[in-house]
PDB file of C-alpha atoms in Angstrom:
ATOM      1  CA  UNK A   1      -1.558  20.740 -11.848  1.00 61.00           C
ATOM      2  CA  UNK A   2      -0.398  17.604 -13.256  1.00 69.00           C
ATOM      3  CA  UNK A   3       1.431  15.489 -11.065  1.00 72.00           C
ATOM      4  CA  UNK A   4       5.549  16.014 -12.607  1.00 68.00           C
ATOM      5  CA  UNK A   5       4.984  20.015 -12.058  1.00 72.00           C
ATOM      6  CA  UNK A   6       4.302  18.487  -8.243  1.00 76.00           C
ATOM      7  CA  UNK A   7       7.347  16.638  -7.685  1.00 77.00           C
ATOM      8  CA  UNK A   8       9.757  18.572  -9.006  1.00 78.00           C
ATOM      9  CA  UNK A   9      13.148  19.379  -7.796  1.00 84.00           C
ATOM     10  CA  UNK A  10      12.719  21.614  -4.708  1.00 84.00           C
ATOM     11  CA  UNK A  11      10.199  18.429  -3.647  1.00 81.00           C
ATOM     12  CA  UNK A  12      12.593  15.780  -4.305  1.00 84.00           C
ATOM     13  CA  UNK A  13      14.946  17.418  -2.392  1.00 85.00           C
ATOM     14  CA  UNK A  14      13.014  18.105   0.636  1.00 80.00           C
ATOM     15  CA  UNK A  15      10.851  14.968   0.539  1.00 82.00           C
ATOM     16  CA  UNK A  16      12.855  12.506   2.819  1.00 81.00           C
ATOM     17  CA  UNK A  17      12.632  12.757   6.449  1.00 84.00           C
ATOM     18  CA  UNK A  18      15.129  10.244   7.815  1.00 86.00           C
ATOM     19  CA  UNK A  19      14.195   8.907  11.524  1.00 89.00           C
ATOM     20  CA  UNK A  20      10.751  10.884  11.135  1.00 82.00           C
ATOM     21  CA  UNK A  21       7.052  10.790   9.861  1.00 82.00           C
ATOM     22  CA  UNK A  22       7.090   7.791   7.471  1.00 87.00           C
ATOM     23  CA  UNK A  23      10.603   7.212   7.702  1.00 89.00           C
ATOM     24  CA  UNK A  24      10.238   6.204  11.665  1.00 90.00           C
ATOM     25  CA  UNK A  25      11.461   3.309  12.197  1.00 92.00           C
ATOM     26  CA  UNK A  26       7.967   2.389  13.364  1.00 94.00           C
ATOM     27  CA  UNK A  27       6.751   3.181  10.171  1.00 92.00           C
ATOM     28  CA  UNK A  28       9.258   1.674   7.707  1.00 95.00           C
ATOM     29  CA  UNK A  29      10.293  -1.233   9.451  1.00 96.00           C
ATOM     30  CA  UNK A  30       7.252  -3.304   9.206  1.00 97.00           C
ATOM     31  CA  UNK A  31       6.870  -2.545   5.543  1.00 98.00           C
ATOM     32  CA  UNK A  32      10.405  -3.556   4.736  1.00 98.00           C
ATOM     33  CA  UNK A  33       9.681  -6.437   6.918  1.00 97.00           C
ATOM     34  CA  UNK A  34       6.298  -7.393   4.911  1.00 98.00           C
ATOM     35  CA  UNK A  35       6.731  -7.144   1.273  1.00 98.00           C
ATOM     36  CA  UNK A  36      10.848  -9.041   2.004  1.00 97.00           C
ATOM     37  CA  UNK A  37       8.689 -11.952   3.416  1.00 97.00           C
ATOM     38  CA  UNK A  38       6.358 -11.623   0.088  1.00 97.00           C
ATOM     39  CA  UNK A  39       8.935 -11.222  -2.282  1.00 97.00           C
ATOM     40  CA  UNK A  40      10.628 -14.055  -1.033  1.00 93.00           C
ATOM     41  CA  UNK A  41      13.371 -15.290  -3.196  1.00 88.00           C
ATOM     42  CA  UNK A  42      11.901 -13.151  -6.299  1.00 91.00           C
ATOM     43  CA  UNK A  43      12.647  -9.942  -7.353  1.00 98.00           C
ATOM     44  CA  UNK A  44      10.306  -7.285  -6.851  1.00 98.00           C
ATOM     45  CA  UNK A  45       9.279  -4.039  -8.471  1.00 98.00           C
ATOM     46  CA  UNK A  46       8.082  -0.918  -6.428  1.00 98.00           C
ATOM     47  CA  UNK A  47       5.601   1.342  -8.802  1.00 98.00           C
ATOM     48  CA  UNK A  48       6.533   5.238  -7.622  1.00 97.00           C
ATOM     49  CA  UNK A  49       9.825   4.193  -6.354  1.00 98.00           C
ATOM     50  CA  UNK A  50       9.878   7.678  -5.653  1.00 95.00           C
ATOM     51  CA  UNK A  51      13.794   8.525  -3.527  1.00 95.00           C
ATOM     52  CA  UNK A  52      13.554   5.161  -2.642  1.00 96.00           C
ATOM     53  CA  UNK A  53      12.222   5.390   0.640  1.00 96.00           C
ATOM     54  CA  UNK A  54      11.308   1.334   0.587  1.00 97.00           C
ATOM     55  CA  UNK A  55      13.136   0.142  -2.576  1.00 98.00           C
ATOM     56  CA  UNK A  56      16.549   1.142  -0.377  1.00 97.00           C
ATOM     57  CA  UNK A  57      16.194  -0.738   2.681  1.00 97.00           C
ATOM     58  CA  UNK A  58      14.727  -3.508   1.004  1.00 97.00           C
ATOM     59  CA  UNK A  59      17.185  -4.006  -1.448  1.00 97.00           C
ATOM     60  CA  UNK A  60      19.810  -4.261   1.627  1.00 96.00           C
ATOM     61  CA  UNK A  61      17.431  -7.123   2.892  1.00 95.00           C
ATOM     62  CA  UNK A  62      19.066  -8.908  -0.282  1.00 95.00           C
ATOM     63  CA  UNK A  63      15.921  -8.321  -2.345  1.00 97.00           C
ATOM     64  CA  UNK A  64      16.393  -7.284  -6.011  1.00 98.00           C
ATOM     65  CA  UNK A  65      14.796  -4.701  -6.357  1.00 98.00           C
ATOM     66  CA  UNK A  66      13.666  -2.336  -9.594  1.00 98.00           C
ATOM     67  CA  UNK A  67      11.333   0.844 -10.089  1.00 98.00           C
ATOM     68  CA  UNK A  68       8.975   2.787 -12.284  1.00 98.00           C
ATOM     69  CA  UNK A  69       8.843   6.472 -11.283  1.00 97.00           C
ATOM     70  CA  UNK A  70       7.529   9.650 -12.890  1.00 95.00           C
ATOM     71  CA  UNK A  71       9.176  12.409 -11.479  1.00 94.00           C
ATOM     72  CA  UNK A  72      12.712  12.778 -13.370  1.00 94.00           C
ATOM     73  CA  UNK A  73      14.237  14.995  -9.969  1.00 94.00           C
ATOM     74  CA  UNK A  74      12.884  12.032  -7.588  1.00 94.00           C
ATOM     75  CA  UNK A  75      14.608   9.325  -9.465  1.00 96.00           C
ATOM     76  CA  UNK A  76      17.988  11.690  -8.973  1.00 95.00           C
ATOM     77  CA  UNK A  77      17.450  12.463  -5.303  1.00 95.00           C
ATOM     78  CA  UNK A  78      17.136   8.183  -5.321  1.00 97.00           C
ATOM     79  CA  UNK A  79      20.707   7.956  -7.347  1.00 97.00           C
ATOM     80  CA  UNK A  80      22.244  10.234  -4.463  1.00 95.00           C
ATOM     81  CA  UNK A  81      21.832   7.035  -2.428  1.00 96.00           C
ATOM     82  CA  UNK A  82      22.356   3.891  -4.725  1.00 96.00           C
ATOM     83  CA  UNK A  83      23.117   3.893  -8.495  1.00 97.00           C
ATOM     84  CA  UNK A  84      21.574   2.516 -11.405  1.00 97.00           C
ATOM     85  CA  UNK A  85      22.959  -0.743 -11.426  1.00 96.00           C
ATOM     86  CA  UNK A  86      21.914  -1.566  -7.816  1.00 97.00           C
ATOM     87  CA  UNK A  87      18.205  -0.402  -8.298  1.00 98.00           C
ATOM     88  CA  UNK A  88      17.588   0.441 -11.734  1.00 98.00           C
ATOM     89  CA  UNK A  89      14.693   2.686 -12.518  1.00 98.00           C
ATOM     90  CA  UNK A  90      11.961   2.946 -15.801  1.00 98.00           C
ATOM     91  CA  UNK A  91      11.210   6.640 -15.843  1.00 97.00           C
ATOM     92  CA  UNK A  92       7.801   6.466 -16.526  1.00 96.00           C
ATOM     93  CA  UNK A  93       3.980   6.528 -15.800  1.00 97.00           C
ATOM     94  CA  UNK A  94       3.225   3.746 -13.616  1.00 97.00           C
ATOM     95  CA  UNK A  95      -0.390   3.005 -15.131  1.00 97.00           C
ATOM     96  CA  UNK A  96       1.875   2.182 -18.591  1.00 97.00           C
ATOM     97  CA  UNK A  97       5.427   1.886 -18.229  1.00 98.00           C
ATOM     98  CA  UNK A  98       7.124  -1.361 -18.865  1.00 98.00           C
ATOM     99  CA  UNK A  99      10.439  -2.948 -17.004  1.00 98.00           C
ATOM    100  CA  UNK A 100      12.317  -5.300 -17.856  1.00 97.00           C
ATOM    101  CA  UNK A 101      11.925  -8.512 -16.209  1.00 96.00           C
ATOM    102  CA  UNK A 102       8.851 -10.367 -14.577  1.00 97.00           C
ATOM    103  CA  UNK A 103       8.371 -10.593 -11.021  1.00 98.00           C
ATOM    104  CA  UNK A 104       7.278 -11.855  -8.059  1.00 98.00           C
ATOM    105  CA  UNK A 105       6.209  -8.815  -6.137  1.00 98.00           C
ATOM    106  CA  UNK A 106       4.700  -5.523  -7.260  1.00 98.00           C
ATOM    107  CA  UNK A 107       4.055  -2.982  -4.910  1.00 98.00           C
ATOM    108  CA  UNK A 108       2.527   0.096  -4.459  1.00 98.00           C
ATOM    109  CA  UNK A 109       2.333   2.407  -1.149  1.00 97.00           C
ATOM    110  CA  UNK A 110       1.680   4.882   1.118  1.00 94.00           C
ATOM    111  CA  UNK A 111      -1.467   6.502  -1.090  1.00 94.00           C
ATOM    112  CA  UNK A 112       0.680   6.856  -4.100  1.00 95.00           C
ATOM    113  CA  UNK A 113      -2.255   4.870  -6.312  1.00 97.00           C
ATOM    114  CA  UNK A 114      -4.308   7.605  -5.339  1.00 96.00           C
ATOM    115  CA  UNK A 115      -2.135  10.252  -7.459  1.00 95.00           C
ATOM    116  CA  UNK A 116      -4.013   8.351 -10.665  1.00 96.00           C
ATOM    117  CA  UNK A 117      -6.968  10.881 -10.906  1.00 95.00           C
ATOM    118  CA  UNK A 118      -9.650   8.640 -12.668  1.00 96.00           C
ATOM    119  CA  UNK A 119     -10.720   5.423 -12.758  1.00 97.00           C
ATOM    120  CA  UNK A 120      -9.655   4.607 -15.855  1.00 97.00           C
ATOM    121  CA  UNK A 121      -5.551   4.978 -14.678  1.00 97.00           C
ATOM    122  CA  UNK A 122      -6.225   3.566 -11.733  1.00 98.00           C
ATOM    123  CA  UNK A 123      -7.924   0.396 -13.325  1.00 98.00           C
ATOM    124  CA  UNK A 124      -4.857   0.655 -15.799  1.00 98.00           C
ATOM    125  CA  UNK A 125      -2.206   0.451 -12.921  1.00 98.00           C
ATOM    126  CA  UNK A 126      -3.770  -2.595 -11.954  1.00 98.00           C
ATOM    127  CA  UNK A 127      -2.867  -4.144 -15.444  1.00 98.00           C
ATOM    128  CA  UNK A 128       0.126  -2.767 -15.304  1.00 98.00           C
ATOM    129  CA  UNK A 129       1.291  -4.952 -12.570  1.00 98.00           C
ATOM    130  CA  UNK A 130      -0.311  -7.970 -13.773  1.00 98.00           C
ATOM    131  CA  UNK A 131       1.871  -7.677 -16.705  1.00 98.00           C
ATOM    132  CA  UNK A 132       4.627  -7.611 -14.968  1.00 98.00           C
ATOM    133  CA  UNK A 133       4.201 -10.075 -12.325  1.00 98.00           C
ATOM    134  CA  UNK A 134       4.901 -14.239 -12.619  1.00 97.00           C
ATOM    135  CA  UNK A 135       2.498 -16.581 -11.967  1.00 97.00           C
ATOM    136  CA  UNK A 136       1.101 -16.564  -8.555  1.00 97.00           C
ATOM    137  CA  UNK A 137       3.018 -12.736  -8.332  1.00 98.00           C
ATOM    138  CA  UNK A 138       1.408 -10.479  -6.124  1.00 98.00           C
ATOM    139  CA  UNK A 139       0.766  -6.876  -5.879  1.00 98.00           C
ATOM    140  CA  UNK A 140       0.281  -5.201  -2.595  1.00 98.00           C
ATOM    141  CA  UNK A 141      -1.154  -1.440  -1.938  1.00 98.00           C
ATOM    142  CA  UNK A 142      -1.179   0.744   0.729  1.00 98.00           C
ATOM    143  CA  UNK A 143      -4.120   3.126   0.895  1.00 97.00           C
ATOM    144  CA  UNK A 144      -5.729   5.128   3.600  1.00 94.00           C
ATOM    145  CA  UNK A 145      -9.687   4.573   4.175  1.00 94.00           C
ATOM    146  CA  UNK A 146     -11.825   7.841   2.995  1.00 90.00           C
ATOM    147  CA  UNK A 147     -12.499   9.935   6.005  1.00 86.00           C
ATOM    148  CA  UNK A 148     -16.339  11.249   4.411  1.00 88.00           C
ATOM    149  CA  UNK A 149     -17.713   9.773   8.028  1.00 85.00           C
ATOM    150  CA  UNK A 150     -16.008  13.130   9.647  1.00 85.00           C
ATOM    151  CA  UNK A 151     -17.460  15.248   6.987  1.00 87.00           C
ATOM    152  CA  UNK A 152     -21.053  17.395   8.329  1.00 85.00           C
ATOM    153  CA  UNK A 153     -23.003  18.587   5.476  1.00 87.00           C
ATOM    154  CA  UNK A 154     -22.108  21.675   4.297  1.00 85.00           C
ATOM    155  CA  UNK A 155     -18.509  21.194   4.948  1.00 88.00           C
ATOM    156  CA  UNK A 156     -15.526  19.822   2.304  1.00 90.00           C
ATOM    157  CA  UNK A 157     -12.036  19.883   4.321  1.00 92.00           C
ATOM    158  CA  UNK A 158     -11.034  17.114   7.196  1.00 89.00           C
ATOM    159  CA  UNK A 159      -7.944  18.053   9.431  1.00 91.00           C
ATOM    160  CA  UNK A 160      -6.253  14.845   9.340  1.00 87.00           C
ATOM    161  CA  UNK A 161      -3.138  16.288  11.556  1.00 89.00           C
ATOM    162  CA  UNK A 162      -1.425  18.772  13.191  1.00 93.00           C
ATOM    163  CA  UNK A 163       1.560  18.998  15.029  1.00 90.00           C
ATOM    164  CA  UNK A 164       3.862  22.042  16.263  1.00 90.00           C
ATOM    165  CA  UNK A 165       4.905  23.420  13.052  1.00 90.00           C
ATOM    166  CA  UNK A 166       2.908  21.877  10.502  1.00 92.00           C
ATOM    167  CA  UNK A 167      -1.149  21.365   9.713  1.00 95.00           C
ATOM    168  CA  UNK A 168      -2.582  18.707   7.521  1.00 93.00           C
ATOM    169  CA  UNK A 169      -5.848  18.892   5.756  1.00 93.00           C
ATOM    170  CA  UNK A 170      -7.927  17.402   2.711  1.00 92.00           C
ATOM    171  CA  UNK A 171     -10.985  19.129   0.738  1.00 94.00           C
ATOM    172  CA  UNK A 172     -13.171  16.745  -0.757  1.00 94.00           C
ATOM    173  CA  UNK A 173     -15.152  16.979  -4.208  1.00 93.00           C
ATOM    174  CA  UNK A 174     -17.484  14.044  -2.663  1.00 91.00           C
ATOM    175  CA  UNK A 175     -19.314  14.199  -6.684  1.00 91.00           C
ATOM    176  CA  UNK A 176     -16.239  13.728  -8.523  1.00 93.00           C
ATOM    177  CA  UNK A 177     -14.473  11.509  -5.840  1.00 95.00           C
ATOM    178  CA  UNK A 178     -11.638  13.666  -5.307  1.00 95.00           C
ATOM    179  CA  UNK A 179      -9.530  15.231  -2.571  1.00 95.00           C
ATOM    180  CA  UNK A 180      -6.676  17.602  -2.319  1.00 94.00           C
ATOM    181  CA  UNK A 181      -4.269  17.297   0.601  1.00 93.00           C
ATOM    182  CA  UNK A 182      -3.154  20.662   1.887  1.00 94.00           C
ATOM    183  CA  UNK A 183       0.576  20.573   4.151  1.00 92.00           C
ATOM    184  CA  UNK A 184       1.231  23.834   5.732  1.00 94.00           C
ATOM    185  CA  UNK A 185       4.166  23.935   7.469  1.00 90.00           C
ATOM    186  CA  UNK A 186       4.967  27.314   9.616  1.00 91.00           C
ATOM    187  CA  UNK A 187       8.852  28.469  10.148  1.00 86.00           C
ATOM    188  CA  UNK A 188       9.946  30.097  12.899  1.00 83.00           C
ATOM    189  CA  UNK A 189      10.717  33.270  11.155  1.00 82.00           C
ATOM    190  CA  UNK A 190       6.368  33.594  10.378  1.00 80.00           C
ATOM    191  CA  UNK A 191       7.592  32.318   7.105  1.00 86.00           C
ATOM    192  CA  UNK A 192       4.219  29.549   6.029  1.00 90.00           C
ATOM    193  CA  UNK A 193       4.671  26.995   3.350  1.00 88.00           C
ATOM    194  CA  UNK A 194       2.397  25.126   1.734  1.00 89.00           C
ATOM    195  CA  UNK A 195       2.597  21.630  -0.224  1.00 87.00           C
ATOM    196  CA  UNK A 196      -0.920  20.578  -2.392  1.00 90.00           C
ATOM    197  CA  UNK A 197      -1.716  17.614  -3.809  1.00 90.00           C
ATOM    198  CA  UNK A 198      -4.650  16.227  -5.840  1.00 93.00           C
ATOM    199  CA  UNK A 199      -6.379  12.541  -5.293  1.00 95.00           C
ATOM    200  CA  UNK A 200      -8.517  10.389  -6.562  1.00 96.00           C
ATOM    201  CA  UNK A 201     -10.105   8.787  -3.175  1.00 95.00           C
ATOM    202  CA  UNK A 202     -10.694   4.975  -3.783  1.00 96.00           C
ATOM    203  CA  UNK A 203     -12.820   2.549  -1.497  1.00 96.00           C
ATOM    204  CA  UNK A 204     -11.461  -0.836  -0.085  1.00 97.00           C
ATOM    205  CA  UNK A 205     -14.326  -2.502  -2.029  1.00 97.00           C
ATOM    206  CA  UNK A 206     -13.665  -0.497  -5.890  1.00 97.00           C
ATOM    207  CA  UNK A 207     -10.442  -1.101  -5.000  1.00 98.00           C
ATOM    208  CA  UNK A 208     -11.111  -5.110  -5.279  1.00 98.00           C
ATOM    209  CA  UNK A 209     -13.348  -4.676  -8.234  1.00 98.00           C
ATOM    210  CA  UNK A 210     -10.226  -3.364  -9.990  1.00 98.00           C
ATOM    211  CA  UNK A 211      -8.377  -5.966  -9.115  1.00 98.00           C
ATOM    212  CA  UNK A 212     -10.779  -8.738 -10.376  1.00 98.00           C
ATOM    213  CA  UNK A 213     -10.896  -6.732 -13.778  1.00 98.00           C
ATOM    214  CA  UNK A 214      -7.143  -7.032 -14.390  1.00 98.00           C
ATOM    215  CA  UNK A 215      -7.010 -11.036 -13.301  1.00 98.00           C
ATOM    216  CA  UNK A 216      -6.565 -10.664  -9.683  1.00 98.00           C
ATOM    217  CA  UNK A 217      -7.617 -12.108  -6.431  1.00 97.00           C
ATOM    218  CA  UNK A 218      -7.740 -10.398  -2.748  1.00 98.00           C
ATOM    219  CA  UNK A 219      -5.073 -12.843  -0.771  1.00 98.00           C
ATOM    220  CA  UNK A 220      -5.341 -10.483   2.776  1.00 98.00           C
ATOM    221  CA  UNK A 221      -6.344  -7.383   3.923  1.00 98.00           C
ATOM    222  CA  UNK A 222      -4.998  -5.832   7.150  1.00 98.00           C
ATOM    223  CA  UNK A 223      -5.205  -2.067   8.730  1.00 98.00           C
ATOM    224  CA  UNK A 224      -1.043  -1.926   9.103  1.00 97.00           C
ATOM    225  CA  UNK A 225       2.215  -3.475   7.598  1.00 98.00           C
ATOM    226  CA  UNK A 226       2.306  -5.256  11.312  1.00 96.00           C
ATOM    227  CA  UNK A 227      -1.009  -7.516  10.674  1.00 97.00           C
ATOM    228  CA  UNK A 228      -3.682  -6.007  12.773  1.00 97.00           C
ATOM    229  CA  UNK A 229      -7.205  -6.755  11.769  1.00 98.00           C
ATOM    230  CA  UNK A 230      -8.926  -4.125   9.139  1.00 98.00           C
ATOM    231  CA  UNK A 231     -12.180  -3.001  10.848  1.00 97.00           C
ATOM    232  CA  UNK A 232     -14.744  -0.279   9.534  1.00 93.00           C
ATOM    233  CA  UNK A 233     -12.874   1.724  12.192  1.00 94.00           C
ATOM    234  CA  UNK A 234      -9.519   1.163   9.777  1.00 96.00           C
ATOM    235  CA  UNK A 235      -7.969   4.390   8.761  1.00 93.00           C
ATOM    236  CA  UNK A 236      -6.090   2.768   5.901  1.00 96.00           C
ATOM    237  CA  UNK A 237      -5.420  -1.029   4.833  1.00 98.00           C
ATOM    238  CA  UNK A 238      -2.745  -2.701   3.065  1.00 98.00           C
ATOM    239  CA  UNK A 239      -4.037  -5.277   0.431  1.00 98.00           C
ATOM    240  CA  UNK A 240      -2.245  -8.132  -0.734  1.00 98.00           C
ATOM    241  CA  UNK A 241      -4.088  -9.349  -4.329  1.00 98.00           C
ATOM    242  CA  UNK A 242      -2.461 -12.175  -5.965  1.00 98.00           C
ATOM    243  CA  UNK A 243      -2.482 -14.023  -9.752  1.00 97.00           C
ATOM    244  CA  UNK A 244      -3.341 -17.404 -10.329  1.00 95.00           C
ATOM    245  CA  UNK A 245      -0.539 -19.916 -10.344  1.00 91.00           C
ATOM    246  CA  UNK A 246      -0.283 -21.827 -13.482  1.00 76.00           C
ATOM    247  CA  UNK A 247      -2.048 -25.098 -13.800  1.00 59.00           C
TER     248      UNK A 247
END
């Protein structure tokens, strides 16, 4: 399924959670925090702006703030809450689009580099955002750690969650290093939904090697938006890489 038949409308329209799951306050909060301290006085672009779960709150933090998105219905769910002239958005592949400006911060997060399924985009995206940053411009991702470590032989899914009403699980193709996250969610009325998505898994360390390829360097690497220290116990990292400054 490519990924605009995934996000389409009835998605867009049911995809924010406000208070809840990664809209806690908990959650949010210290990634608003985060990437307003690395944008500093710069503007910043947010690849997958997506309904603007980030781009919103950080452009009340008086950060300028612009977006590349692919899904046509997500970039209307985002106009619903601010307007093109307050966060305006390139509708577009993120591993290729262009918008206007250079920058100080590009960011990418909460998995969303993951929805490139090869290499090759996912090396792309990475060149992407060096184009568009300024000297010394960084680009920060979000990206949970592969969970193979859980996986006995024989078997391909992972529960990563469950709560009342809803189970979470990924099925791994460990050959062509990808995963499909399941959501079921189960109404009251014995009604069951489901939600799939396909991934291309990526490891902290390919991760880096695609960063040196497009002109990067790793700055920092921590498990949370809040700082803690990434161990091989980390369930998912957020890594700051940064271009030389000129000179």
């Amino acid at each position: 399924m490519r990924q605009e038949e995934i996000w389409d409308t009835e998605t867009a329209r049911n995809y924010d959670t406000p208070g809840s799951g990664m809209y806690a306050p908990e959650v949010l909060g210290p990634a608003v925090d985060r990437l307003a301290e690395l944008a500093g006085a710069g503007p910043a672009l947010e690849f997958a702006i997506g309904t603007g779960r980030v781009a919103v709150p950080l452009a009340e933090r008086g950060v300028p703030v612009a977006g590349i998105e692919l899904s046509r219905p997500m970039v209307d769910q985002l106009r619903t809450k601010v307007d093109e002239a307050t966060i305006p958005v390139v509708v577009g592949d993120m591993a290729s689009a262009a918008a206007p400006g250079r920058y100080t911060l590009v960011y990418l997060v909460y998995n969303t580099i993951s929805n490139l399924l090869t290499q090759a985009e996912q090396v792309a995206c990475f060149r992407n955002a060096a184009r568009h940053l300024l000297p010394g411009g960084r680009f920060v991702i979000e990206l949970w750690v592969p969970e193979l470590r859980k996986l006995p032989p024989g078997q391909q899914a992972v529960v990563f969650r469950t709560v009342p009403g809803y189970i979470g699980l990924d099925t791994y193709d460990i050959l062509r290093q990808q995963v499909v996250s399941h959501h079921f969610r189960f109404g009251d009325d014995r009604r069951t939904t489901v939600f799939r998505s396909p991934h291309r898994y990526v490891w902290p360390a390919e991760l880096d090697l695609m960063a040196q390829l497009a002109g990067f360097e790793l700055e920092s690497r921590h498990a949370d938006w809040s700082g803690s220290g990434f161990t091989g116990e980390s369930r998912s990292h957020v890594s700051v890489y940064r271009m030389p400054s000129e000179g």
